Short mmCIF file of C-alpha atoms in Angstrom, two decimals:
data_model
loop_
_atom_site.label_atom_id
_atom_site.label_comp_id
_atom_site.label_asym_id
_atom_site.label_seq_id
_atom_site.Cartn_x
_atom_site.Cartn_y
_atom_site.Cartn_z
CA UNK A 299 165.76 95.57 74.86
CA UNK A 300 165.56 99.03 75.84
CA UNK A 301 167.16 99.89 79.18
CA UNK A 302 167.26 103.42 81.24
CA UNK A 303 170.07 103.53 83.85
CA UNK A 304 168.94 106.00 86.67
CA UNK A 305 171.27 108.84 88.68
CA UNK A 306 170.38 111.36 91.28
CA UNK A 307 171.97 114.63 90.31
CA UNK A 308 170.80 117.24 92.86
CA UNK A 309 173.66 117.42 95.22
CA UNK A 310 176.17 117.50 92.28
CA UNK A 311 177.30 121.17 92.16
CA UNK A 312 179.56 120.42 88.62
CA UNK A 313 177.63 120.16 85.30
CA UNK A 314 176.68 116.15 85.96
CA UNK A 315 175.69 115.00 82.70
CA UNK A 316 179.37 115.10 81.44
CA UNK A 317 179.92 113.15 85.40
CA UNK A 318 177.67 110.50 84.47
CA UNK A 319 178.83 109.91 80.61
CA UNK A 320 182.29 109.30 81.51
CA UNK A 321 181.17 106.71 84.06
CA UNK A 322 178.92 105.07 82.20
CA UNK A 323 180.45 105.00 78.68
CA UNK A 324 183.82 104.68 80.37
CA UNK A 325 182.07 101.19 82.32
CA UNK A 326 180.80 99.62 79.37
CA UNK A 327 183.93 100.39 77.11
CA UNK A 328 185.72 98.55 79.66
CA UNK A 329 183.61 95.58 79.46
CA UNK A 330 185.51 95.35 76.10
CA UNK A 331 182.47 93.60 74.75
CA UNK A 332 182.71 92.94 70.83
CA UNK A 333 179.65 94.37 69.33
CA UNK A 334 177.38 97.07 71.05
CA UNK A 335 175.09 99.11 69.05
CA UNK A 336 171.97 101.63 70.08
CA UNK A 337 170.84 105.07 70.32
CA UNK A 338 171.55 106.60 73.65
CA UNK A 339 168.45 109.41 74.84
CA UNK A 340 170.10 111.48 77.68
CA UNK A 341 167.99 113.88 80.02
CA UNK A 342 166.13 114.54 83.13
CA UNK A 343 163.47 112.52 84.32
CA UNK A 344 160.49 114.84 84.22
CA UNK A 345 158.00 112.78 87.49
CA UNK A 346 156.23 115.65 88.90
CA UNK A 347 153.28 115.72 87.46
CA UNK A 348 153.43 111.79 86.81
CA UNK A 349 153.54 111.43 90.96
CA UNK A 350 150.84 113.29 91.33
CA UNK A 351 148.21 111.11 89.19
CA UNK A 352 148.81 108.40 91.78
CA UNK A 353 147.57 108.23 95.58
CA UNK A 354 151.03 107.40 96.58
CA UNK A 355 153.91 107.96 95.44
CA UNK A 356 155.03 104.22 96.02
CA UNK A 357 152.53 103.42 93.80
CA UNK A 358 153.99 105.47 91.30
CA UNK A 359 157.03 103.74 91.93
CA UNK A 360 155.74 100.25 91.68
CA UNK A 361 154.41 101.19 88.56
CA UNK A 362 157.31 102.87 87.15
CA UNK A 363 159.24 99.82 87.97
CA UNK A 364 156.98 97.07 86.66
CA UNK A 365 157.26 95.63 90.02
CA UNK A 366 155.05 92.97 89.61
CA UNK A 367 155.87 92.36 85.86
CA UNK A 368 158.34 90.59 84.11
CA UNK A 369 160.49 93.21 82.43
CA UNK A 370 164.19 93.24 83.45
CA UNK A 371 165.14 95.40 86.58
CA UNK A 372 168.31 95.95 88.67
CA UNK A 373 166.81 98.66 91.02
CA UNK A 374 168.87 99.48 93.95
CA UNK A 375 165.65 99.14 96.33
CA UNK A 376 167.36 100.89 99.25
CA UNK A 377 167.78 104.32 96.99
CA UNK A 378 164.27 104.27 95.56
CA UNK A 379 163.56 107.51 97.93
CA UNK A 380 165.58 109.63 95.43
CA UNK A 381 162.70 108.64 92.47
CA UNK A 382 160.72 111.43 94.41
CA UNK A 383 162.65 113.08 96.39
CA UNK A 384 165.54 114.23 93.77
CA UNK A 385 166.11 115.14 90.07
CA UNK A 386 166.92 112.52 88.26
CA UNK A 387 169.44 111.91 85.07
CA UNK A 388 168.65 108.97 82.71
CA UNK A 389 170.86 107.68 79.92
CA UNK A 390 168.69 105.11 77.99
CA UNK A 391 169.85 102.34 75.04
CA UNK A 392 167.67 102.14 73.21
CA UNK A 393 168.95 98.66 72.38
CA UNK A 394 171.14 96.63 74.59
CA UNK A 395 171.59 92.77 75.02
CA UNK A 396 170.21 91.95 77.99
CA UNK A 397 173.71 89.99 78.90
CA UNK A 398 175.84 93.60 78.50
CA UNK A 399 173.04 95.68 80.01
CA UNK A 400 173.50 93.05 83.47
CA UNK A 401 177.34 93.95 82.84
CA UNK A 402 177.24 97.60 82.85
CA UNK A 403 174.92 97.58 86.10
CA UNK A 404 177.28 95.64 88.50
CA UNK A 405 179.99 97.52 86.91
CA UNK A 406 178.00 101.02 88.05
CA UNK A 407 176.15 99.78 91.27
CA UNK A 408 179.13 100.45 93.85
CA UNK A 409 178.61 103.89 92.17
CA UNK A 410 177.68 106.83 94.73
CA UNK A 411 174.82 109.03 92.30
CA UNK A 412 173.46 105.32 90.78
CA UNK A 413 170.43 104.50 91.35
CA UNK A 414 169.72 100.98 89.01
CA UNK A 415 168.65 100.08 85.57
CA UNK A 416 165.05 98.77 84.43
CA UNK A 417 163.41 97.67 80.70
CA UNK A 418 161.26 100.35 79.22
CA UNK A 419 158.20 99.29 77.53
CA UNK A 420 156.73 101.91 75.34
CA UNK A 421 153.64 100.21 74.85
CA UNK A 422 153.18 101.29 78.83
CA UNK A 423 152.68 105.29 78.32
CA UNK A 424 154.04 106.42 81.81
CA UNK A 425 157.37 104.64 80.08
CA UNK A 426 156.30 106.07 76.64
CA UNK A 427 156.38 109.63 78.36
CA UNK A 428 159.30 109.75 80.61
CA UNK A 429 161.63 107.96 77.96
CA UNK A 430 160.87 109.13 75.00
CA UNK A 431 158.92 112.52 75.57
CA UNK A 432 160.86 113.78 78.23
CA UNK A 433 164.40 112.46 77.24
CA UNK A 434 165.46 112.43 73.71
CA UNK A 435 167.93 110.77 71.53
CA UNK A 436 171.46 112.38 71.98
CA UNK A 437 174.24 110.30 70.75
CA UNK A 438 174.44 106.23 69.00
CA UNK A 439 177.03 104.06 70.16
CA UNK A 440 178.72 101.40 67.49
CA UNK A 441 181.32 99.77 69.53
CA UNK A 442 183.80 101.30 70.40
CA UNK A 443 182.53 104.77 68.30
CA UNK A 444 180.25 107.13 69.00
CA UNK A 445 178.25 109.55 67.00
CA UNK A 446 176.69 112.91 68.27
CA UNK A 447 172.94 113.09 66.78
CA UNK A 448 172.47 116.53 65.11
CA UNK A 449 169.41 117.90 64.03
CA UNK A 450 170.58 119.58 61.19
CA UNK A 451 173.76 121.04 59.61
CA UNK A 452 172.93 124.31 60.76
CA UNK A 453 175.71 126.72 62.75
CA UNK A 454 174.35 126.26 65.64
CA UNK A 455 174.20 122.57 66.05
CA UNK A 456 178.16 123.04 64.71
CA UNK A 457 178.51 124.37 68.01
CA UNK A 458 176.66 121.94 70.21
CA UNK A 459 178.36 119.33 68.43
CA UNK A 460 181.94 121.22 69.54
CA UNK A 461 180.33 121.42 73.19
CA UNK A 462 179.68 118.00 73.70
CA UNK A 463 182.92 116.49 71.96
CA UNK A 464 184.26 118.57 74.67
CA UNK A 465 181.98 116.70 77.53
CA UNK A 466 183.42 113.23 76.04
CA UNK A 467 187.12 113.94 76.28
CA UNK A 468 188.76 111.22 78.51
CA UNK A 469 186.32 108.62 77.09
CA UNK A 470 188.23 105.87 75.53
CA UNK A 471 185.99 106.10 72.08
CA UNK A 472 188.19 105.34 69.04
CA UNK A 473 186.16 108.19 67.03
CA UNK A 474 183.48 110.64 67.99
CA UNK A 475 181.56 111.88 64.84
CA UNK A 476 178.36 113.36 64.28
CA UNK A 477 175.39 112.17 62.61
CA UNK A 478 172.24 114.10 61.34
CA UNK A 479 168.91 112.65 62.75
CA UNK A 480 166.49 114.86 60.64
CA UNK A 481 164.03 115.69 63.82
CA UNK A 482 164.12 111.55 64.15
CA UNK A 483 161.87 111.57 67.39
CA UNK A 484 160.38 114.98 67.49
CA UNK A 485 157.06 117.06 67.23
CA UNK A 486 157.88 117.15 63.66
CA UNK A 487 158.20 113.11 62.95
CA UNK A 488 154.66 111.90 62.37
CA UNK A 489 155.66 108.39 63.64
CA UNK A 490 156.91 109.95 67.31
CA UNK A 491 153.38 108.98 69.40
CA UNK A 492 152.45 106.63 71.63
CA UNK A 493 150.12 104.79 69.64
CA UNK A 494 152.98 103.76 66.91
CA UNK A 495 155.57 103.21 70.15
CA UNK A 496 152.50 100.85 71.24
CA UNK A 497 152.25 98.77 68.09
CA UNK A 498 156.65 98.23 68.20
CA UNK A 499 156.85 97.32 71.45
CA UNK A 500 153.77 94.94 71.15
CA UNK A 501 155.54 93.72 67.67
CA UNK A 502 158.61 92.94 68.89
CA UNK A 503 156.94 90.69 72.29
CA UNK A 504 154.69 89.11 69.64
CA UNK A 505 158.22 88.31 67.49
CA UNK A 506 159.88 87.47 70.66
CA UNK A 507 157.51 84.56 71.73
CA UNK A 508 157.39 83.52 68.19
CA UNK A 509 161.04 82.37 67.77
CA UNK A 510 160.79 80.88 71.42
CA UNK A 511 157.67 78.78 70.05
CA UNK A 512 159.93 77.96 66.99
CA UNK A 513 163.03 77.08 69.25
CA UNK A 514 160.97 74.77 71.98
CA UNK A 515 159.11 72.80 69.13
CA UNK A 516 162.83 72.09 67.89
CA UNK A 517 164.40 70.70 71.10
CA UNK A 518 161.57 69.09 71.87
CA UNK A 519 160.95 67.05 68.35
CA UNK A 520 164.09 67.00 66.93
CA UNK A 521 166.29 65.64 70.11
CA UNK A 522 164.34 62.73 70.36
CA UNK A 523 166.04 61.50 66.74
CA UNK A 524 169.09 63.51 67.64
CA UNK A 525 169.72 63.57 71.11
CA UNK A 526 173.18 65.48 70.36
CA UNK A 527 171.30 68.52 69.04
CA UNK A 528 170.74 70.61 72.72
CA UNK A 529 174.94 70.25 72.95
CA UNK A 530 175.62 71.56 69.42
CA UNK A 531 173.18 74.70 69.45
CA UNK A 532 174.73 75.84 72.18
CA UNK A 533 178.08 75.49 71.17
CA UNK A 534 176.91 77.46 68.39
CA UNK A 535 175.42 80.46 71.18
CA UNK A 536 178.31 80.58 73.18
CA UNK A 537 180.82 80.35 70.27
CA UNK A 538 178.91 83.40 68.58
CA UNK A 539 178.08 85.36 71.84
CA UNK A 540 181.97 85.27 72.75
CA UNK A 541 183.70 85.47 69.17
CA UNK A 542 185.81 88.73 68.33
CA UNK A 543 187.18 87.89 64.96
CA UNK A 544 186.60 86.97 61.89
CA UNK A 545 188.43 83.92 62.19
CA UNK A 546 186.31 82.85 65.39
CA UNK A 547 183.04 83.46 63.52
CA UNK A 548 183.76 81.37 60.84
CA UNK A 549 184.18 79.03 63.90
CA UNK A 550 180.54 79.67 64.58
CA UNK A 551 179.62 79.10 61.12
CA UNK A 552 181.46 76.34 60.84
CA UNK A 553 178.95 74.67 63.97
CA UNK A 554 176.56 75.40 62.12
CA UNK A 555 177.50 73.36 59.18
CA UNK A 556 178.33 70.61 61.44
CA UNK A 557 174.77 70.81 63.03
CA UNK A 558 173.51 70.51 59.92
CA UNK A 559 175.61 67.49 58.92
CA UNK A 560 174.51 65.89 61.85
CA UNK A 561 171.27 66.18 61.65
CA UNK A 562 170.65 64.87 58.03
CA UNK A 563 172.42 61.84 59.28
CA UNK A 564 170.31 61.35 62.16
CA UNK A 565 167.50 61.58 59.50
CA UNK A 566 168.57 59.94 56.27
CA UNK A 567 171.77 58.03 56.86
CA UNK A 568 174.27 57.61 54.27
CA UNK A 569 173.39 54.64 51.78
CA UNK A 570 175.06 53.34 48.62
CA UNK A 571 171.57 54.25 46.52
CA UNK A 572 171.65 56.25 43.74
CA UNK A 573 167.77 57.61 43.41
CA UNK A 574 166.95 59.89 40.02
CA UNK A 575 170.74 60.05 39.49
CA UNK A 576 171.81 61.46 43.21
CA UNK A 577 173.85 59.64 45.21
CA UNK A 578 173.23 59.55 49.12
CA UNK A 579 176.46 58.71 49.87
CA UNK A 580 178.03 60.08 53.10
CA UNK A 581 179.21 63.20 51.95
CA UNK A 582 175.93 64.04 49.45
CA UNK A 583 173.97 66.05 52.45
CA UNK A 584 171.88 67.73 50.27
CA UNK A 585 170.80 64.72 48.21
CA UNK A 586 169.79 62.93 51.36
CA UNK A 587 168.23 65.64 52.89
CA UNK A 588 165.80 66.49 49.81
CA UNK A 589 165.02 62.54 49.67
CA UNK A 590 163.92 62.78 53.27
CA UNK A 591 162.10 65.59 52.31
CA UNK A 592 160.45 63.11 49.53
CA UNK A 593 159.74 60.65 51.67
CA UNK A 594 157.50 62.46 53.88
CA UNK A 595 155.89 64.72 52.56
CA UNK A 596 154.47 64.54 48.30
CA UNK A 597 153.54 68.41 48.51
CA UNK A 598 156.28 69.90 45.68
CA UNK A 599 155.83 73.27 47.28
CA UNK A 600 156.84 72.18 50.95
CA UNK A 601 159.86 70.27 49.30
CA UNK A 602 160.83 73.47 47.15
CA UNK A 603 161.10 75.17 49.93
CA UNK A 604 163.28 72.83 52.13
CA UNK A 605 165.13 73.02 48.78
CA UNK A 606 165.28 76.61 48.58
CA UNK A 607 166.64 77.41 52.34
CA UNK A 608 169.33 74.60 51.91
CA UNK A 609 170.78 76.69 48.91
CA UNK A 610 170.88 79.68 51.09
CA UNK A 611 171.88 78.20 53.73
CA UNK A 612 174.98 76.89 51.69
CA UNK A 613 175.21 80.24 49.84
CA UNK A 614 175.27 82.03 53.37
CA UNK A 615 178.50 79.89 54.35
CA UNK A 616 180.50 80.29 51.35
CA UNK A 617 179.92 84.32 51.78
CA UNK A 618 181.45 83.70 55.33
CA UNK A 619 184.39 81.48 54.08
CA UNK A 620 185.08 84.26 51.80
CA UNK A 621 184.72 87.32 54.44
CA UNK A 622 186.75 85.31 56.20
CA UNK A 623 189.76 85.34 54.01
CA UNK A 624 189.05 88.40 52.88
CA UNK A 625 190.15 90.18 56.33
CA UNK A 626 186.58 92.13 56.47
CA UNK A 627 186.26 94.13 59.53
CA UNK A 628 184.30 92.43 62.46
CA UNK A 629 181.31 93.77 62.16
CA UNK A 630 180.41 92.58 59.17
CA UNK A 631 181.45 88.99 60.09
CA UNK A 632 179.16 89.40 63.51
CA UNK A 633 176.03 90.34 61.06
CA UNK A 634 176.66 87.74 58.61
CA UNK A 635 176.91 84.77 61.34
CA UNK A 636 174.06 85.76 63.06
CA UNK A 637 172.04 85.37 59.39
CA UNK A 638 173.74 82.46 59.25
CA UNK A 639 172.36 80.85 62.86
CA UNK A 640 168.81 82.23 62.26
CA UNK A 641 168.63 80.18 58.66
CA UNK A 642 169.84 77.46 60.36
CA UNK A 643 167.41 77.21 63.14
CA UNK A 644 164.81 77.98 60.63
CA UNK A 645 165.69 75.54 58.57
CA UNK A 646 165.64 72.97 61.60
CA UNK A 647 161.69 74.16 62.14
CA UNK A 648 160.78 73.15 57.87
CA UNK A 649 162.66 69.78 58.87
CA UNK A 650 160.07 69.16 61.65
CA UNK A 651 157.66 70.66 59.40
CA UNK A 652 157.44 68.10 57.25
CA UNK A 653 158.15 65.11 59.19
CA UNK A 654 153.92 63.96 59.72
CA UNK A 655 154.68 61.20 62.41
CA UNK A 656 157.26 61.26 65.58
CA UNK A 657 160.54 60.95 64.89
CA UNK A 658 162.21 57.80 66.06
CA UNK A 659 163.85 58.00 69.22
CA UNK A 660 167.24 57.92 69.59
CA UNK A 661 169.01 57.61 73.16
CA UNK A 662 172.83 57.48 73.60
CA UNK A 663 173.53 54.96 76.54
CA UNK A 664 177.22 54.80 75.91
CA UNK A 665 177.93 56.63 79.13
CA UNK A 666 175.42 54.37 81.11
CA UNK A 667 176.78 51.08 79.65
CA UNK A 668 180.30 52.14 80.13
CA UNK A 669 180.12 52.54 83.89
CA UNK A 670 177.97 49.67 84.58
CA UNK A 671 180.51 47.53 82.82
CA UNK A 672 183.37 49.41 84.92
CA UNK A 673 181.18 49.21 88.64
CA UNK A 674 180.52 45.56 87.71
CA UNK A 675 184.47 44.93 86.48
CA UNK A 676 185.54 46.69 89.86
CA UNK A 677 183.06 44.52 92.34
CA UNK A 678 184.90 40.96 91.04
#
């Protein structure tokens, strides 16, 4: 998501934009955090004119804030004053996981110029305006690097480029380069308006409440045949969300593989047939899996395709065996895992796909039988 965090600069006699780098790049550095990635638009927020467009200016602020909406906020209510009464500095990812973005505002809220941290949505166009008319993109962040945005190559961007290396000195970055944006989000790139900000933001809500459909007909169908499944996808989150090497993605991966183990023998357990020449012995996954597949459903094209995503599925696990061993650096493991958990959960929707009547439910009363026996052992 897209995230603005807010500071009131007027009292600040110093040059505050280098003030408010350091604390904010120095915060989220320190959240050591293994993979952060976005362009980062710095400048002032320009509300003048914006204020005056509304009969008061805390309905201004109301609407600036999405008060009533759902977007993500951390305003410090008690400093919303400054919105009107004082210029304003915003530094703005233009991604950020919503987890790090709550990090880096209780690591900045004790701070004295801070004022909080809210969700653009560019398909609003007061937020279209301030944050990305008025500010504009200064600097992208890839971990622990960070790269000054350059127009061009020209002498004078040399220099600016010299001038704000100096600004992040005392910044723990590993590297600061710079990077040429070619006018990337100015009058002269025909895809900076509101009207094509409108259509991404409303793309990626519409994308957003796709995947959640996806994930919530999963859980729901699939758990009722295997009621393990809500444990092991989120063993597969958190081991992904926390994982720092290569060797603890593979981890991930390797929950994933398990997952999918598990499920074909919820669905097709292990038999001593041999059907067409394939064995569905215990360790044949993909044999079972495609006569499941056969079983259900006689459509050739649905089965090619349950077909087809197994083989990538496999093919996408091998490639993260072998980046494993190879020692590739972490951000390529990161990318490749997180391929690897969206084929899985998509191949988890074509197995529920398929299956035309419920699946048979399956509850585990191990737990339940186990301490009825022990209550009814202890009461003799």
């Amino acid at each position: 998501m897209k995230v603005a965090y807010h500071f009131k600069c007027t009292e600040i006699q110093e040059r505050y934009d280098s003030l408010f780098y350091k604390i904010v790049f120095t915060n989220l550095l320190n959240l050591n955090e293994p993979f952060i990635s976005s362009k980062i638009l710095i400048g002032d927020l320009i509300t003048y004119e914006m204020i005056r467009k509304f009969d008061k200016p805390s309905d201004f602020l109301n609407y600036l804030f999405q008060t009533k909406g759902d977007n993500w906020k951390r305003i410090l209510f008690h400093k919303t004053k400054y919105f009107i009464e004082q210029d304003i500095f915003v530094i703005c990812f233009e991604t950020i996981q919503k987890e790090i973005a709550e990090k880096l505002h209780a690591s900045l809220k004790n701070e004295e110029h801070y004022l909080g941290s809210f969700e653009i949505d560019n398909a609003i166009e007061l937020h279209w305006w301030l944050y990305c008319e008025c500010i504009g993109p200064k600097f992208r962040i890839l971990n622990r690097d960070i790269n000054i945005l350059l127009d061009t190559d020209n002498e004078e961007e040399k220099e600016t480029a010299e001038h704000f290396k100096e600004l992040l000195k005392g910044i723990p970055f590993k590297k600061v380069n710079t990077e040429f944006s070619n006018y990337r989000y100015s009058l002269m790139d025909d895809n900076h308006n509101f009207e094509n900000a409108k259509r991404t933001a409303e793309w990626k809500k519409s994308t957003e409440s796709l995947f959640t459909t996806i994930t919530d007909e999963i859980i729901a169908k699939l758990t009722d045949t295997a009621p393990e499944l809500t444990d092991r996808l989120w063993t597969i989150n958190h081991t992904f969300s926390n994982a720092q090497t290569g060797e603890q993605y593979a981890l991930a991966m390797t929950s994933c593989r398990r997952l999918f183990e598990y499920i074909v023998d919820c669905l097709f357990p292990a038999t001593d047939e041999i059907i067409d020449g394939h064995s569905l012995k215990k360790d044949k996954y993909k044999n079972r899996l495609l006569e499941f597949a056969k079983r259900e459903l006689k459509s050739e094209t649905n089965i090619d395709l349950i077909v087809t995503n197994t083989v990538s599925l496999f093919d996408e696990w091998s490639k993260l065996y072998e980046l494993s061993n190879k020692g590739v650096h972490n951000e390529v493991h990161r990318q490749e895992c997180r391929r690897c958990i969206i084929r899985t959960i998509l191949l988890l929707d074509d197995l529920i796909s398929i299956k035309q009547t419920p699946f048979e439910v399956k509850v585990k009363a191990e737990k339940f039988f186990n301490d009825f026996l022990d209550d009814r052992n202890a009461s003799r």
